[in-house]
Amino acid sequence: MTEPQGSFSAPPQVVTFDGLLSDFDGTIVDSTDAIVKHWHKIGAELGVDPKVILATSHGRRSIDTLALYDTTKANWEYVSYIEGCIPKEYGSDAVEIPGARSLLSALDEAGARWGVVTSGTRALLEGWLGVMNLTHPDMLVVAEDVELGKPDPRCYLLGRAKLGLEHSSSLVVLEDAPSGIRAGKAAGFKVLALATTHTLAQLQEAGADWIVEDLRSVSVKAVADGQIQLEIRNAFQ
């Protein structure tokens, strides 16, 4: 797959939405180093090459990944336990995605309707928010909340319902992984993709409406009549 020609140089654009739903890992925090160490540890326990696991694990629920190798471990009690250990054991291996802290604070302070929709468990998400001292969203959809993970759209549809926006299609999804982009598009929403973990070609093929380098290119202009006005700068063109 050849990389598209262009640059992150599109002029600023202000777009309005009823709500915003954000993925977490790769979008708000980069815990790649921690996750790699985690799957090396689990791979050793399972007798599976961690490289094989890591090739398909990003953006996918751990319960779905484990089901491929050991169905006895594909249960929420075990998954919550091992994911809850990640921020405790490897907390220093994660960094925030540039611009994430200020965007979350701005959404919260403006009273925007927003939340996090993640393939991680509640234990993992709560752990990272605590370790990294990030704004805690009021609305969460976690791995345990849906029967099927991304690219199935029901996680984002549940997020919309939890925001009280069941009848709106005017939502934007922030994502970094093709599976998540496909989930957001299948839900009928606009998707703003971050080029933090995947190639431009992969993000375009998945159907992203905008692609930016990171969240420094996204800011809250205002929240008026309940609607979020987002400014997107330096998108790929």
Short mmCIF file of C-alpha atoms in Angstrom, two decimals:
data_model
loop_
_atom_site.label_atom_id
_atom_site.label_comp_id
_atom_site.label_asym_id
_atom_site.label_seq_id
_atom_site.Cartn_x
_atom_site.Cartn_y
_atom_site.Cartn_z
CA MET A 1 0.00 0.00 0.00
CA THR A 2 1.73 3.19 -1.15
CA GLU A 3 1.57 6.28 1.01
CA PRO A 4 -0.61 9.09 -0.37
CA GLN A 5 1.10 12.24 -1.61
CA GLY A 6 0.37 15.42 0.34
CA SER A 7 1.12 17.18 3.61
CA PHE A 8 -0.41 18.20 6.92
CA SER A 9 -1.20 21.71 5.75
CA ALA A 10 -4.96 22.15 5.26
CA PRO A 11 -6.27 25.57 6.36
CA PRO A 12 -8.18 25.78 9.64
CA GLN A 13 -11.75 24.50 9.44
CA VAL A 14 -14.46 24.92 12.09
CA VAL A 15 -17.00 22.09 12.23
CA THR A 16 -20.01 21.70 14.53
CA PHE A 17 -21.23 18.51 16.20
CA ASP A 18 -23.79 17.51 18.82
CA GLY A 19 -21.27 15.28 20.57
CA LEU A 20 -17.73 13.91 20.53
CA LEU A 21 -16.62 10.33 21.21
CA SER A 22 -12.95 9.49 21.54
CA ASP A 23 -11.00 6.29 21.49
CA PHE A 24 -8.38 6.10 24.23
CA ASP A 25 -5.21 4.15 23.48
CA GLY A 26 -3.29 5.76 20.63
CA THR A 27 -5.70 8.70 20.65
CA ILE A 28 -5.44 10.13 24.18
CA VAL A 29 -2.47 8.16 25.53
CA ASP A 30 0.32 6.26 23.81
CA SER A 31 0.87 3.19 25.93
CA THR A 32 2.54 1.21 23.14
CA ASP A 33 5.67 0.38 25.15
CA ALA A 34 3.57 -0.75 28.11
CA ILE A 35 1.28 -2.87 25.92
CA VAL A 36 4.27 -4.50 24.17
CA LYS A 37 5.75 -5.50 27.55
CA HIS A 38 2.32 -6.72 28.68
CA TRP A 39 1.82 -8.99 25.65
CA HIS A 40 5.37 -10.32 25.93
CA LYS A 41 4.52 -11.37 29.48
CA ILE A 42 1.14 -12.88 28.48
CA GLY A 43 2.65 -14.49 25.38
CA ALA A 44 5.22 -16.27 27.54
CA GLU A 45 2.43 -17.56 29.79
CA LEU A 46 0.42 -18.75 26.78
CA GLY A 47 3.41 -20.17 24.91
CA VAL A 48 2.62 -17.88 21.96
CA ASP A 49 5.08 -15.65 20.11
CA PRO A 50 4.22 -12.10 21.31
CA LYS A 51 4.95 -10.74 17.81
CA VAL A 52 2.06 -12.84 16.51
CA ILE A 53 -0.26 -11.42 19.20
CA LEU A 54 0.90 -7.84 18.67
CA ALA A 55 0.33 -8.06 14.92
CA THR A 56 -3.44 -8.05 15.49
CA SER A 57 -4.03 -6.80 19.04
CA HIS A 58 -4.12 -3.00 18.56
CA GLY A 59 -7.62 -1.57 18.72
CA ARG A 60 -8.99 -5.00 19.58
CA ARG A 61 -10.41 -6.11 22.92
CA SER A 62 -8.09 -8.37 24.92
CA ILE A 63 -10.93 -10.85 25.43
CA ASP A 64 -11.15 -11.26 21.64
CA THR A 65 -7.37 -11.59 21.29
CA LEU A 66 -7.12 -14.17 24.09
CA ALA A 67 -9.96 -16.20 22.58
CA LEU A 68 -7.67 -16.92 19.62
CA TYR A 69 -5.10 -18.65 21.85
CA ASP A 70 -6.71 -19.86 25.08
CA THR A 71 -10.48 -19.73 25.49
CA THR A 72 -10.20 -20.48 29.22
CA LYS A 73 -8.59 -17.05 29.70
CA ALA A 74 -11.14 -15.20 27.53
CA ASN A 75 -13.31 -14.10 30.46
CA TRP A 76 -13.86 -10.67 32.02
CA GLU A 77 -12.49 -11.58 35.45
CA TYR A 78 -9.10 -12.55 34.00
CA VAL A 79 -9.02 -9.77 31.39
CA SER A 80 -9.87 -7.06 33.95
CA TYR A 81 -7.19 -8.40 36.26
CA ILE A 82 -4.38 -8.46 33.68
CA GLU A 83 -5.35 -5.09 32.17
CA GLY A 84 -5.67 -3.52 35.61
CA CYS A 85 -2.04 -4.50 36.24
CA ILE A 86 -0.73 -2.64 33.16
CA PRO A 87 -0.84 0.96 34.50
CA LYS A 88 0.48 -0.24 37.88
CA GLU A 89 3.41 -2.19 36.43
CA TYR A 90 4.23 -0.13 33.34
CA GLY A 91 2.81 3.30 34.18
CA SER A 92 6.05 5.09 33.40
CA ASP A 93 6.03 3.61 29.88
CA ALA A 94 3.01 5.62 28.71
CA VAL A 95 2.90 9.20 27.43
CA GLU A 96 -0.03 11.41 26.54
CA ILE A 97 -0.72 12.09 22.87
CA PRO A 98 0.33 15.71 22.25
CA GLY A 99 -2.66 18.01 22.71
CA ALA A 100 -4.81 15.41 24.48
CA ARG A 101 -4.63 16.90 27.99
CA SER A 102 -5.70 20.38 26.86
CA LEU A 103 -8.46 19.04 24.58
CA LEU A 104 -10.03 16.94 27.35
CA SER A 105 -9.84 19.85 29.79
CA ALA A 106 -11.43 22.20 27.24
CA LEU A 107 -14.28 19.76 26.48
CA ASP A 108 -14.96 19.34 30.19
CA GLU A 109 -14.78 23.03 31.07
CA ALA A 110 -17.03 24.02 28.14
CA GLY A 111 -19.70 21.54 29.20
CA ALA A 112 -19.50 19.64 25.91
CA ARG A 113 -21.25 16.31 25.44
CA TRP A 114 -18.32 13.96 25.09
CA GLY A 115 -17.00 10.64 26.29
CA VAL A 116 -14.49 7.86 25.78
CA VAL A 117 -15.23 4.66 23.85
CA THR A 118 -12.41 2.17 24.31
CA SER A 119 -11.55 -1.44 23.55
CA GLY A 120 -9.85 -1.52 26.96
CA THR A 121 -11.49 -2.63 30.19
CA ARG A 122 -12.72 -0.23 32.86
CA ALA A 123 -9.77 -1.30 35.04
CA LEU A 124 -7.30 -0.32 32.30
CA LEU A 125 -8.94 3.02 31.51
CA GLU A 126 -9.38 4.05 35.14
CA GLY A 127 -5.78 3.03 35.79
CA TRP A 128 -4.34 5.20 33.03
CA LEU A 129 -6.53 8.21 33.87
CA GLY A 130 -5.30 7.96 37.45
CA VAL A 131 -1.62 7.39 36.71
CA MET A 132 -1.53 10.20 34.14
CA ASN A 133 -3.86 12.57 36.01
CA LEU A 134 -6.07 13.24 32.97
CA THR A 135 -9.59 14.71 32.96
CA HIS A 136 -12.04 11.91 33.74
CA PRO A 137 -14.94 11.74 31.26
CA ASP A 138 -18.43 11.43 32.73
CA MET A 139 -19.41 9.03 29.94
CA LEU A 140 -17.48 5.83 29.32
CA VAL A 141 -18.02 2.83 27.08
CA VAL A 142 -15.54 0.08 27.89
CA ALA A 143 -14.82 -3.40 26.54
CA GLU A 144 -17.21 -5.08 28.97
CA ASP A 145 -20.16 -2.96 27.77
CA VAL A 146 -20.56 -4.47 24.29
CA GLU A 147 -20.93 -7.97 22.88
CA LEU A 148 -18.78 -7.21 19.85
CA GLY A 149 -15.72 -4.97 19.73
CA LYS A 150 -14.58 -2.62 16.97
CA PRO A 151 -14.98 -2.57 13.94
CA ASP A 152 -18.55 -3.38 15.00
CA PRO A 153 -20.29 0.00 15.48
CA ARG A 154 -22.33 -0.82 18.55
CA CYS A 155 -19.73 0.61 20.97
CA TYR A 156 -20.09 4.04 19.32
CA LEU A 157 -23.87 3.70 19.08
CA LEU A 158 -23.94 2.94 22.81
CA GLY A 159 -21.76 6.01 23.41
CA ARG A 160 -24.24 8.15 21.50
CA ALA A 161 -27.11 6.76 23.58
CA LYS A 162 -25.23 7.38 26.84
CA LEU A 163 -24.77 11.02 25.80
CA GLY A 164 -28.54 11.29 25.30
CA LEU A 165 -28.15 11.84 21.56
CA GLU A 166 -29.99 8.76 20.26
CA HIS A 167 -31.62 10.66 17.39
CA SER A 168 -28.51 12.54 16.24
CA SER A 169 -26.06 11.55 13.54
CA SER A 170 -24.04 14.72 14.15
CA LEU A 171 -21.21 13.18 16.14
CA VAL A 172 -17.47 13.09 15.59
CA VAL A 173 -15.26 10.17 16.55
CA LEU A 174 -11.54 10.57 17.34
CA GLU A 175 -9.61 7.42 16.41
CA ASP A 176 -6.14 6.14 15.55
CA ALA A 177 -6.82 2.56 14.40
CA PRO A 178 -8.51 1.36 11.19
CA SER A 179 -10.87 -0.92 13.17
CA GLY A 180 -12.06 2.06 15.20
CA ILE A 181 -12.41 4.29 12.14
CA ARG A 182 -14.57 1.63 10.51
CA ALA A 183 -16.67 1.37 13.68
CA GLY A 184 -17.26 5.12 13.73
CA LYS A 185 -18.15 5.26 10.04
CA ALA A 186 -20.46 2.23 10.36
CA ALA A 187 -22.26 4.09 13.17
CA GLY A 188 -22.91 6.92 10.71
CA PHE A 189 -20.54 9.46 12.30
CA LYS A 190 -17.69 11.64 11.03
CA VAL A 191 -14.23 10.34 11.97
CA LEU A 192 -11.17 12.44 12.70
CA ALA A 193 -8.14 10.14 12.60
CA LEU A 194 -4.76 10.64 14.26
CA ALA A 195 -1.64 9.46 12.45
CA THR A 196 -0.14 8.25 15.72
CA THR A 197 -0.07 4.47 15.25
CA HIS A 198 -0.93 3.66 11.63
CA THR A 199 0.05 4.79 8.14
CA LEU A 200 -1.80 7.47 6.21
CA ALA A 201 -2.79 4.89 3.61
CA GLN A 202 -4.36 2.66 6.29
CA LEU A 203 -6.30 5.58 7.78
CA GLN A 204 -7.55 6.71 4.38
CA GLU A 205 -8.53 3.21 3.33
CA ALA A 206 -10.55 2.82 6.56
CA GLY A 207 -12.57 5.90 5.60
CA ALA A 208 -11.35 8.74 7.85
CA ASP A 209 -12.94 12.12 7.07
CA TRP A 210 -9.93 14.08 8.36
CA ILE A 211 -6.41 12.98 9.31
CA VAL A 212 -4.20 15.02 11.65
CA GLU A 213 -0.80 14.31 13.17
CA ASP A 214 -2.04 14.57 16.77
CA LEU A 215 -4.49 16.48 18.97
CA ARG A 216 -2.49 19.72 18.84
CA SER A 217 -4.40 20.21 15.58
CA VAL A 218 -7.81 20.04 17.31
CA SER A 219 -9.31 22.61 19.66
CA VAL A 220 -12.69 23.58 21.11
CA LYS A 221 -13.77 26.96 19.73
CA ALA A 222 -17.02 27.09 21.67
CA VAL A 223 -19.98 25.11 22.94
CA ALA A 224 -23.18 26.91 21.94
CA ASP A 225 -26.74 25.60 22.30
CA GLY A 226 -25.22 22.29 23.34
CA GLN A 227 -23.22 21.96 20.13
CA ILE A 228 -19.44 21.65 20.02
CA GLN A 229 -17.56 23.88 17.59
CA LEU A 230 -14.24 22.20 16.83
CA GLU A 231 -11.40 23.78 14.93
CA ILE A 232 -9.29 21.34 12.89
CA ARG A 233 -5.92 22.68 11.73
CA ASN A 234 -3.20 21.26 9.49
CA ALA A 235 -5.20 18.23 8.38
CA PHE A 236 -3.68 16.09 5.67
CA GLN A 237 -4.42 17.29 2.15
#
